[in-house]
GROMACS .gro file of C-alpha atoms in nm:
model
  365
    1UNK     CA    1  -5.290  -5.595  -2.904
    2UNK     CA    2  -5.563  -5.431  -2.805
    3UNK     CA    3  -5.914  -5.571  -2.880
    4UNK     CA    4  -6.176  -5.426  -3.120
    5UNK     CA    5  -6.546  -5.417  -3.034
    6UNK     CA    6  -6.806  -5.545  -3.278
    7UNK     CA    7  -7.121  -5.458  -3.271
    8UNK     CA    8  -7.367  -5.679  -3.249
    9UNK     CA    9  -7.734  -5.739  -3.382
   10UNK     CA   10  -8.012  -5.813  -3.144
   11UNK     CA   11  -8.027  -6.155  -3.231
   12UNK     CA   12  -8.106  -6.485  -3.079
   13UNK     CA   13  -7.903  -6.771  -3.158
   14UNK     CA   14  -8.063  -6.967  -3.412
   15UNK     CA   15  -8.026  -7.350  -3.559
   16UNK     CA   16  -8.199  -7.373  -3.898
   17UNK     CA   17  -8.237  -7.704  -4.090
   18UNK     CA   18  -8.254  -7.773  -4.469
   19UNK     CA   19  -8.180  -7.952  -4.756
   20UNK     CA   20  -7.778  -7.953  -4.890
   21UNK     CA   21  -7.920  -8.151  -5.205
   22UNK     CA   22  -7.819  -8.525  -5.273
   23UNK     CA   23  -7.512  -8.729  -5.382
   24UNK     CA   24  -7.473  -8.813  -5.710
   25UNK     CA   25  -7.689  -9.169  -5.596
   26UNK     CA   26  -7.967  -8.995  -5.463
   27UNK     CA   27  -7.890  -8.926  -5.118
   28UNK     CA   28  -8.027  -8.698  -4.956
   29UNK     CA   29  -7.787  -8.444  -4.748
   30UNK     CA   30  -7.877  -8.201  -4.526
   31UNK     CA   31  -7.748  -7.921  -4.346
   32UNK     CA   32  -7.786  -7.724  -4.036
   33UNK     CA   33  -7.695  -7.335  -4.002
   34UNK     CA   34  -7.562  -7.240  -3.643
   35UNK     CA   35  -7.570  -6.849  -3.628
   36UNK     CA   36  -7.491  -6.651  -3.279
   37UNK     CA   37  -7.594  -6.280  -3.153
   38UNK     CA   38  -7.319  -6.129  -3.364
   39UNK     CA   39  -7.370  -6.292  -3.707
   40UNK     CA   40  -7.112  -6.568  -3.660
   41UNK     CA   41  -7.288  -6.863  -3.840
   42UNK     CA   42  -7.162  -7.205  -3.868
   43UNK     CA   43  -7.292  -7.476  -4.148
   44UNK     CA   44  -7.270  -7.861  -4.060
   45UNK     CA   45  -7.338  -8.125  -4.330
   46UNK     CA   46  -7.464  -8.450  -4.246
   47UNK     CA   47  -7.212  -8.641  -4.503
   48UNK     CA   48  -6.883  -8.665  -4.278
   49UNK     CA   49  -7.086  -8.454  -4.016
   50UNK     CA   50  -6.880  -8.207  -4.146
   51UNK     CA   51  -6.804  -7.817  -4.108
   52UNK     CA   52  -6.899  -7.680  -4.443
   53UNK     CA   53  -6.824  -7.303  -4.319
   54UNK     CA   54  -6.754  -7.097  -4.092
   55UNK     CA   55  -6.815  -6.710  -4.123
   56UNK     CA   56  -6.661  -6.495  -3.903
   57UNK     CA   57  -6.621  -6.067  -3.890
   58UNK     CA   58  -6.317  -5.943  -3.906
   59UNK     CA   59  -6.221  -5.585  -3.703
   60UNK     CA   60  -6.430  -5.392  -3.938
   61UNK     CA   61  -6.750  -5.677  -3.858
   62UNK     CA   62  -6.734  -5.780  -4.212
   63UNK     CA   63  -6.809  -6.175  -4.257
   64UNK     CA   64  -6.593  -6.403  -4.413
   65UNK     CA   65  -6.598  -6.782  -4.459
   66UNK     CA   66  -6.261  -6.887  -4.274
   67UNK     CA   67  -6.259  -7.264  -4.330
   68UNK     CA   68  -6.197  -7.442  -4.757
   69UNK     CA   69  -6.447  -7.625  -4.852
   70UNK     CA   70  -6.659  -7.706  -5.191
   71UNK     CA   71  -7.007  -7.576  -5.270
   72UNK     CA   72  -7.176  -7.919  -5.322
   73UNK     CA   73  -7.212  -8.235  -5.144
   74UNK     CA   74  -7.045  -8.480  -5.399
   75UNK     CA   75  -6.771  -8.281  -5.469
   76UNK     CA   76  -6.631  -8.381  -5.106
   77UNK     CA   77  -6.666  -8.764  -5.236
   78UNK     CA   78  -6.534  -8.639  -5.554
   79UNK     CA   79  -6.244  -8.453  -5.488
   80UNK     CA   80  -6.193  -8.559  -5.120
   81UNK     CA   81  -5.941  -8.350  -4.911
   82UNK     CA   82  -6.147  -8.415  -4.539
   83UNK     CA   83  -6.220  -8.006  -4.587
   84UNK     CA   84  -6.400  -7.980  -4.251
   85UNK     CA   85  -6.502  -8.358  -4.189
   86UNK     CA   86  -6.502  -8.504  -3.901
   87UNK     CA   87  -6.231  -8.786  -3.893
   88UNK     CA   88  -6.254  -9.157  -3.757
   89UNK     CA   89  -6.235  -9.429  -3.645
   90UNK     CA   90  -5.850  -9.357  -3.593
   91UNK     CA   91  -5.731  -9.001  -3.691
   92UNK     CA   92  -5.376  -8.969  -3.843
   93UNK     CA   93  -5.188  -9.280  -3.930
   94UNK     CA   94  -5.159  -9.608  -3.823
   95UNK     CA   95  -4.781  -9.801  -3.897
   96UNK     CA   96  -4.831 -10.103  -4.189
   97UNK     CA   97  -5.248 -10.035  -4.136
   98UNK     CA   98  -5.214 -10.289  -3.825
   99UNK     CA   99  -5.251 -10.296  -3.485
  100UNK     CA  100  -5.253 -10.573  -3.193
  101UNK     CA  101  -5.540 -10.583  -2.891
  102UNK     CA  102  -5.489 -10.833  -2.654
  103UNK     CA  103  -5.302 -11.053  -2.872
  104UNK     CA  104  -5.547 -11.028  -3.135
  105UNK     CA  105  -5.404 -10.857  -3.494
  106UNK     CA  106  -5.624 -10.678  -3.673
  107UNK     CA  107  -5.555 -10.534  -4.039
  108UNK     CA  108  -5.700 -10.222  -4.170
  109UNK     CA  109  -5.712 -10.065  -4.515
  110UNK     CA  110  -5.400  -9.918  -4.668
  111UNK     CA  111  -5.470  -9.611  -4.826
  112UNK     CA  112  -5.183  -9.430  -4.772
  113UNK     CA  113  -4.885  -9.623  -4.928
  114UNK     CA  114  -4.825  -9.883  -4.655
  115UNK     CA  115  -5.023  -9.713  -4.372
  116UNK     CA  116  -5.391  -9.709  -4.288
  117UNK     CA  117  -5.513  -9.292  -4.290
  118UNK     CA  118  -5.806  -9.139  -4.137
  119UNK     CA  119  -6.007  -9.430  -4.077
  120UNK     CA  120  -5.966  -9.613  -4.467
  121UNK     CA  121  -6.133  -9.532  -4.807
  122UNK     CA  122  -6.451  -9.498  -4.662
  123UNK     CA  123  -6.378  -9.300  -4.300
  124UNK     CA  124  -6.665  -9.124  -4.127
  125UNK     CA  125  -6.551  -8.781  -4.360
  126UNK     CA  126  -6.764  -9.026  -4.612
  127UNK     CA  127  -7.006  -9.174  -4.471
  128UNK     CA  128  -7.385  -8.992  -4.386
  129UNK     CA  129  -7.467  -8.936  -4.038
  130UNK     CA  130  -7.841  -8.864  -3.901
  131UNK     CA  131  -7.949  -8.562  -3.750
  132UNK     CA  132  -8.042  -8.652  -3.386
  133UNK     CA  133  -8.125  -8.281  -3.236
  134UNK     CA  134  -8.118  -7.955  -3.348
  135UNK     CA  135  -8.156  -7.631  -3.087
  136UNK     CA  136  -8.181  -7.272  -3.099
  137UNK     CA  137  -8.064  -7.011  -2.793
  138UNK     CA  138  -7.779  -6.854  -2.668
  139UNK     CA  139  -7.639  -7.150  -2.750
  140UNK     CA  140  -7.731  -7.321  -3.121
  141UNK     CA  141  -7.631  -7.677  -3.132
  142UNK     CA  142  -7.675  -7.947  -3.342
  143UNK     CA  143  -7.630  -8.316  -3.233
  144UNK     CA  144  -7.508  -8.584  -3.557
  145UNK     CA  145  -7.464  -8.974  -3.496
  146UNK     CA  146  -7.332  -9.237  -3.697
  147UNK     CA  147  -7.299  -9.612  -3.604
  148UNK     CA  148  -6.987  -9.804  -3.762
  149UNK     CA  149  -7.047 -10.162  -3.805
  150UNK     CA  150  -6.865 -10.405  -3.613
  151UNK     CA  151  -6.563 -10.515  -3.851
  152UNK     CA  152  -6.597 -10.143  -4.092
  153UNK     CA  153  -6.257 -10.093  -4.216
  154UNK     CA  154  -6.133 -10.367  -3.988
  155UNK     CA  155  -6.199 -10.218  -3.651
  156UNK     CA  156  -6.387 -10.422  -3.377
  157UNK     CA  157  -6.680 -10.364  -3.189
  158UNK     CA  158  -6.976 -10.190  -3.305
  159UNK     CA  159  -6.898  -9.786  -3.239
  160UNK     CA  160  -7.186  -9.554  -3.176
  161UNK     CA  161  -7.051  -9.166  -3.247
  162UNK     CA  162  -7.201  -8.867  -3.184
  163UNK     CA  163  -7.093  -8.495  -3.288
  164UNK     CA  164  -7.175  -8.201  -3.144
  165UNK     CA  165  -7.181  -7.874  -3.275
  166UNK     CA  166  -7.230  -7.595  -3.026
  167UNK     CA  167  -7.222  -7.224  -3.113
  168UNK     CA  168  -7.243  -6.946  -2.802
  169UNK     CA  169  -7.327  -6.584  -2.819
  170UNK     CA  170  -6.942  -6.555  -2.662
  171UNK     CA  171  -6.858  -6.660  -3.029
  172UNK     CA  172  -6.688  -7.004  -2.912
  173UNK     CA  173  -6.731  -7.268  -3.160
  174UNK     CA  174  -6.730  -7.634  -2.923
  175UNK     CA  175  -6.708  -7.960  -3.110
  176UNK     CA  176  -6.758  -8.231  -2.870
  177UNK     CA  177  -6.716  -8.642  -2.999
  178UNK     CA  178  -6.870  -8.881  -2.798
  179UNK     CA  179  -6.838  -9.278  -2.860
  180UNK     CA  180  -6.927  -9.629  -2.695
  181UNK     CA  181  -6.862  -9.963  -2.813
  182UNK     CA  182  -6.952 -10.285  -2.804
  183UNK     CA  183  -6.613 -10.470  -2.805
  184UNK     CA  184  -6.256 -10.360  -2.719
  185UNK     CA  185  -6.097 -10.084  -2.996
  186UNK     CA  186  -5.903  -9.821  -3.074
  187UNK     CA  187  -6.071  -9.437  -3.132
  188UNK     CA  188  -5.935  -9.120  -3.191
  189UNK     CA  189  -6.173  -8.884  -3.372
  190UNK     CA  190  -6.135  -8.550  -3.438
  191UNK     CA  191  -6.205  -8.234  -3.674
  192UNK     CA  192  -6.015  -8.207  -3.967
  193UNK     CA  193  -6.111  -7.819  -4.085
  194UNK     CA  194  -5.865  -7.661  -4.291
  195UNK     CA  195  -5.883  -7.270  -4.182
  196UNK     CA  196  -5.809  -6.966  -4.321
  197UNK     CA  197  -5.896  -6.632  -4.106
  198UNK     CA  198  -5.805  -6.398  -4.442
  199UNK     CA  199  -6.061  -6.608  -4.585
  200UNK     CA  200  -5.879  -6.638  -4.936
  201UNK     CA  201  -5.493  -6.617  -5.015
  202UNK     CA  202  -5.215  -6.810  -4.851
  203UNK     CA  203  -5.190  -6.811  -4.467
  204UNK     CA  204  -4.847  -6.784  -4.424
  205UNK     CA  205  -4.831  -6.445  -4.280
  206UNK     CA  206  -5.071  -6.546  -4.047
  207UNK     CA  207  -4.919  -6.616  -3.704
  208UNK     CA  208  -4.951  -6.920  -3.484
  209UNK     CA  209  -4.853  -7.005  -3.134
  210UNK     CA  210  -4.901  -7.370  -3.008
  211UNK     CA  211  -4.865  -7.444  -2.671
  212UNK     CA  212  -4.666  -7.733  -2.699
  213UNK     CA  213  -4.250  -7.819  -2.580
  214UNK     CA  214  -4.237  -8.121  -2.735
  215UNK     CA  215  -4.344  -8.273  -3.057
  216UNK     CA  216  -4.311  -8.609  -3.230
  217UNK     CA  217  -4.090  -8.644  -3.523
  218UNK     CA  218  -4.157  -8.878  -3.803
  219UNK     CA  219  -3.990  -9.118  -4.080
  220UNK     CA  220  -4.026  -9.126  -4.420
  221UNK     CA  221  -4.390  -9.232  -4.444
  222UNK     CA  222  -4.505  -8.991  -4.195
  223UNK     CA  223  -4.547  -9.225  -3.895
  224UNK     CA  224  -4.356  -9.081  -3.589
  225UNK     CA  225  -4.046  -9.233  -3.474
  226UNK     CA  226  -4.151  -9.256  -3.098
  227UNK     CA  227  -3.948  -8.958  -2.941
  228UNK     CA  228  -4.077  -8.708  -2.810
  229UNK     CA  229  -3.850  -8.421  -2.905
  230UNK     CA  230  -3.770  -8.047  -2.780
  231UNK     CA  231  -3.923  -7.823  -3.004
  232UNK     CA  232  -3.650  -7.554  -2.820
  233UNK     CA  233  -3.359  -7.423  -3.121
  234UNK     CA  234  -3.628  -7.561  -3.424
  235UNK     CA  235  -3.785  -7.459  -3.691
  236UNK     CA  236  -4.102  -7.657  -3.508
  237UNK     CA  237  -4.073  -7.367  -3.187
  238UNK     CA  238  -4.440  -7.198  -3.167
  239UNK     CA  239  -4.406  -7.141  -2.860
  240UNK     CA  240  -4.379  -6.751  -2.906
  241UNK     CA  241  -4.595  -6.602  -3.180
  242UNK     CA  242  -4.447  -6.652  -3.526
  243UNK     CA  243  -4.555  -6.641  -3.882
  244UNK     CA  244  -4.590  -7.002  -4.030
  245UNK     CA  245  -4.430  -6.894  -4.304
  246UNK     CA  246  -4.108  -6.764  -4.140
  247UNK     CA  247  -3.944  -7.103  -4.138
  248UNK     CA  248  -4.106  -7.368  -4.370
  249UNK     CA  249  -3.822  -7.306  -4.604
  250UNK     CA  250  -3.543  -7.390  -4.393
  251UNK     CA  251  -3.418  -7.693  -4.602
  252UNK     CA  252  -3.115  -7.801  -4.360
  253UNK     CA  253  -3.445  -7.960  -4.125
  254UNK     CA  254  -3.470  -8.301  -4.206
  255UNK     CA  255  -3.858  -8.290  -4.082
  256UNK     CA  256  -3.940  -7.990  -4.281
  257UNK     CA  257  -3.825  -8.164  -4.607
  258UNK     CA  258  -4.006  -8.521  -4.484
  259UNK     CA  259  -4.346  -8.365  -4.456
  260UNK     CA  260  -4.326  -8.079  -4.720
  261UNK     CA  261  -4.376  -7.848  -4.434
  262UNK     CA  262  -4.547  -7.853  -4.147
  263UNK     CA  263  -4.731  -8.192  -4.089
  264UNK     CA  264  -4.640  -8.311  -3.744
  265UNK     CA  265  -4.845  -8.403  -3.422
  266UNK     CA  266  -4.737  -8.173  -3.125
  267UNK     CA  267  -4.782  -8.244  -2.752
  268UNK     CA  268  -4.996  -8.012  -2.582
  269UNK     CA  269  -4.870  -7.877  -2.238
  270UNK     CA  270  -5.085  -7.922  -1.958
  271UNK     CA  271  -5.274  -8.224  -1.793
  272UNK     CA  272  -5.454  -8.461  -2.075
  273UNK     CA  273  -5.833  -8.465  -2.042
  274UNK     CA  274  -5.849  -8.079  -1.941
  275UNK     CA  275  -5.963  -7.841  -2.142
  276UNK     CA  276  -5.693  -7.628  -2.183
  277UNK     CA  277  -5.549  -7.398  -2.443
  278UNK     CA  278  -5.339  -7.570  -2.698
  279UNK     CA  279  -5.330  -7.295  -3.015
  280UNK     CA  280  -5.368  -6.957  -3.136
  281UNK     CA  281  -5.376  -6.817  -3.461
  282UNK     CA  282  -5.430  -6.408  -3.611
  283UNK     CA  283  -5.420  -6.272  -3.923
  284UNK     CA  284  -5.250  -5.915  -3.930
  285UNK     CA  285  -5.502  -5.804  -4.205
  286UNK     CA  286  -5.808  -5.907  -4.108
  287UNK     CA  287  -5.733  -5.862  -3.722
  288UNK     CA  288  -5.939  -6.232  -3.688
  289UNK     CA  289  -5.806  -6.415  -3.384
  290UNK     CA  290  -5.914  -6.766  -3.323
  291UNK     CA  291  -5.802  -6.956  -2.981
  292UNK     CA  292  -5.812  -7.342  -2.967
  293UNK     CA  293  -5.891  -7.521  -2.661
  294UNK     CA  294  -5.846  -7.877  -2.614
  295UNK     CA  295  -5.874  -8.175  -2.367
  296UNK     CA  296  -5.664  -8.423  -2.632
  297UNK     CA  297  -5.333  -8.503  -2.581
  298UNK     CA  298  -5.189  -8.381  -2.867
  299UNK     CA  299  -5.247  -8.115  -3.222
  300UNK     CA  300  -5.138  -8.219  -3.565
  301UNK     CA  301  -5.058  -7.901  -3.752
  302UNK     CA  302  -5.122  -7.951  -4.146
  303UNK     CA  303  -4.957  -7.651  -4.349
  304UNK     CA  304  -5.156  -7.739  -4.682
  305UNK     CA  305  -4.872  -7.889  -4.825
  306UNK     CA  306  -5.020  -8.107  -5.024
  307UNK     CA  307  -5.300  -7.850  -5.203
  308UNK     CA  308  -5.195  -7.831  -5.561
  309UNK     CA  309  -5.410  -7.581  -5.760
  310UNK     CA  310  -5.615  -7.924  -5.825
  311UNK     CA  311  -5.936  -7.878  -5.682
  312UNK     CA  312  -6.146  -7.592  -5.686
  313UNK     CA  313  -6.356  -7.466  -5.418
  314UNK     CA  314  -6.627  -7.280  -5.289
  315UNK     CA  315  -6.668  -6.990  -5.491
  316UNK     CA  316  -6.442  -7.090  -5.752
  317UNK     CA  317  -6.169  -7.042  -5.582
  318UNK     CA  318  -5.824  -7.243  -5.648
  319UNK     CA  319  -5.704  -7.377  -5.326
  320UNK     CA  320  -5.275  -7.405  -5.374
  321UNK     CA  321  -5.063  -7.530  -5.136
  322UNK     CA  322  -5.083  -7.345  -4.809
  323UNK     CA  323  -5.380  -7.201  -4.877
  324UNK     CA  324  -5.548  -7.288  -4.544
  325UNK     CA  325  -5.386  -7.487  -4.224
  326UNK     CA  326  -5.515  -7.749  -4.035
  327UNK     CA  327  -5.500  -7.786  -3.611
  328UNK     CA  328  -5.651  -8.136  -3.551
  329UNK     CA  329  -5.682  -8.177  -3.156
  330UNK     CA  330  -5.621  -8.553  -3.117
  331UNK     CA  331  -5.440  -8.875  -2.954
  332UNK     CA  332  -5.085  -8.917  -3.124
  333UNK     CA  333  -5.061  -9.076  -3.482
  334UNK     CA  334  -4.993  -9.484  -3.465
  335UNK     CA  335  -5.064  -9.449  -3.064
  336UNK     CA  336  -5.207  -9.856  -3.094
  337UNK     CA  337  -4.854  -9.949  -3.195
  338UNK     CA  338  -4.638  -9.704  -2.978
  339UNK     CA  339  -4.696  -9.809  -2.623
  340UNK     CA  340  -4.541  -9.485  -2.465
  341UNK     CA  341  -4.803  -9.280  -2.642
  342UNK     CA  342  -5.100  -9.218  -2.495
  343UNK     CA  343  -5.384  -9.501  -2.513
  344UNK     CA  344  -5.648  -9.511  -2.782
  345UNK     CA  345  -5.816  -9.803  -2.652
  346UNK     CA  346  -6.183  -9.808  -2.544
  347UNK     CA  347  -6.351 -10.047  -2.380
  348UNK     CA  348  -6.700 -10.170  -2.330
  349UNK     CA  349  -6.868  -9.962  -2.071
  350UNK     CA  350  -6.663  -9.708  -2.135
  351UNK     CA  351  -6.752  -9.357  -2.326
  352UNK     CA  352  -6.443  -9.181  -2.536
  353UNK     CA  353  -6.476  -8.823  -2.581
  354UNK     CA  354  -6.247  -8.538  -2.761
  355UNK     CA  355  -6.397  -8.215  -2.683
  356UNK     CA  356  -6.246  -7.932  -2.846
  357UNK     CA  357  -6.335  -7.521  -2.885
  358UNK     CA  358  -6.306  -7.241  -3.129
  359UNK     CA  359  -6.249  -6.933  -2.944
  360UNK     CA  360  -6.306  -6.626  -3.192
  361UNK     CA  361  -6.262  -6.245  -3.143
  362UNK     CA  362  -6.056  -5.962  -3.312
  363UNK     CA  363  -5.764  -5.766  -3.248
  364UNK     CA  364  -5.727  -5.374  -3.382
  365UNK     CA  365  -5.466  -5.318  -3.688
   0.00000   0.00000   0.00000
C-alpha cells in the first residue's frame, strides 16, 4: 500500500508537565505530555509510569487516542486492567507463584488462581513512580524511576527501574526499561498498552503480522507447556498479514478455547537483544499503521478476551471484549521455572534492559 503524506505543523517537540490530580488518599499524580512535529502526543502518568494515551492521525491527519484507558487516576486502582502500565517485577505468569535461585525458593503472591501475575496485587502498574527528567526537542522524553524494596512481593534484591519515554519527530514511540539490583533476581518488565488504531469499536478487522515461527502453547492455567511449537498450518500463523478476527473462532484449536482467544507468548525471529521488528498492525479504515520493534525475546499477544462491558473508559466509552489488543515485548511467561527459556535472572553488577519502539505512519484507503 502506498503511503499517505501528512502534513505537518511547524512544531518543536515539546514535554509539558502537570498535575493528573490525586488518588483517592491524597496522592498526588502527575503527568507528562510528549507531543512531536506532527501533532502525535503521548501522555505518561506517574502511577504505574503508565501510557495514559496515545493520539495518533489517521490518513486524513485527524487525531485519535489509539490506546484504552480511564480518565482519572484512581479508576486504574479501581477498576485495574494494566491499561497502559508498565508491568513488573516479572511480566506474564509465573507456575504455583514460585521460583528457585541458586537453591534458594522463593514464594510470590498468587493472584491469579494458583500462579503469581504481573508482579502480585501491588505490581509496578500500582505503585507511584518519580519523575526524574523531563526534555523537549526533536526528541521529547520523559525519564520515571521507581525503587522496589528488597523482599516486595517476594522478590530479592533491592531493584532500581527506570522508564523511558521517548517521542521523535519520525513519529516512533521508544519505551526503554532499565534495572539494577542489589541481590540475584528475576526481571522481565514490559508495557502492557492495550491498542486500538480505529480508536473505538472492536479491532478485529484490523490486521496483524508477527514475526514469529514459533510460539509457546499453554495448559489450562495459562502457563506454557515448554514447547516451542510451529505456528505453520494454525490458527496462531501471523506470519502473512491477516485479520485477528479471521480465526479466533475456530473452536476445533485446543489453544484458542484455553485462552478465550488469543493470549499466547510468541517467539520473535531474529537474534535476542537486537532491535528488530517483531509486529505490525493497520486498520483498513483509518489507514493507521503502527510497527513494533523489539530487542526481547519474545511478544505476548492479548486479544481482549477478557473485557466484559464492565468497566468504562475514557470518554465513557464501554470497553467489550476485543475492544483493543495487547503486544507486550517480553522474556517468556514462567522463564524462572522453564530452564530452556530464555534467562530472567539479573545479577548484581549487572543492568537489565527491554527496549522496545512504536513505529507509526499511514497507509492510503
Amino acid at each position: 500500500m502506498a503511503l499517505a503524506s501528512v502534513s505537518t505543523p511547524a512544531l518543536a517537540g515539546t514535554a509539558v508537565r502537570s498535575s493528573f490530580g490525586a488518588l483517592s488518599d491524597g496522592t498526588a499524580i502527575e503527568k507528562v505530555e510528549l507531543t512531536n512535529a506532527s501533532g502525535t502526543k503521548a501522555v505518561v502518568m506517574t502511577l504505574g509510569a503508565s501510557l495514559q494515551a496515545l493520539h495518533v492521525a489517521d490518513h486524513a491527519g485527524t487525531l485519535a487516542d489509539v490506546v484504552l484507558g480511564y480518565d482519572s487516576a484512581q479508576e486504574y486502582l479501581d477498576q485495574p486492567q494494566y491499561f497502559g502500565a508498565t508491568v513488573g517485577r516479572y511480566a506474564n505468569r509465573i507456575a504455583g507463584a514460585t521460583f528457585d535461585l541458586d537453591g534458594t525458593t522463593h514464594r510470590l503472591e498468587a493472584n491469579d488462581g494458583v500462579n503469581h501475575l504481573h508482579g502480585g496485587v501491588r505490581g509496578f502498574d500500582k505503585r507511584v513512580w518519580t519523575i526524574r527528567s523531563v526534555e523537549s526537542g526533536p526528541t521529547a522524553r520523559v525519564v520515571l524511576e521507581y525503587v522496589s524494596a528488597d523482599g516486595e512481593g517476594g522478590y530479592p534484591g533491592a531493584l532500581t527501574v527506570t522508564a523511558t519515554y521517548a517521542l521523535s519527530d519520525s513519529n516512533e514511540l521508544t519505551i526503554d526499561y532499565r534495572a539494577t539490583t542489589t541481590r540475584r533476581t528475576i526481571v522481565n518488565i514490559t508495557n502492557h498498552s492495550f491498542f486500538n488504531l480505529a480508536g473505538k469499536g472492536d479491532v478485529m478487522a484490523q490486521r496483524l503480522t508477527l514475526n514469529a515461527a514459533r510460539y509457546t502453547p499453554v495448559n489450562d492455567t495459562l502457563i506454557p507447556t515448554g514447547t516451542l511449537a510451529p505456528v505453520d498450518g494454525t490458527p496462531f500463523d501471523f506470519r502473512r498479514s491477516a485479520a485477528i478476527g479471521s480465526r479466533i473462532r475456530q473452536g476445533e484449536d485446543a489453544q484458542l478455547r484455553i485462552g478465550h482467544g488469543y493470549d499466547h507468548n510468541y517467539v520473535i525471529d531474529g537474534a535476542i537483544g537486537t532491535l528488530r521488528p517483531a509486529a505490525k498492525l493497520e486498520d483498513p479504515g483509518s489507514g493507521r499503521v503502527m510497527e513494533l520493534l523489539t530487542t526481547a525475546p519474545g511478544v505476548q499477544f492479548y486479544s481482549g478476551n477478557f473485557l466484559d462491558a464492565s468497566v468504562t473508559g475514557k470518554g465513557g466509552w464501554i470497553y467489550r471484549q476485543g475492544d483493543g489488543l495487547c503486544l507486550e515485548p517480553q522474556i517468556f511467561p514462567d522463564a524462572p521455572n522453564q530452564s530452556a527459556f530464555p534467562s530472567a535472572r539479573l545479577d548484581p553488577g549487572q543492568t537489565y534492559s527491554n527496549r522496545m519502539v512504536l513505529r507509526f505512519s499511514t497507509a492510503a484507503n
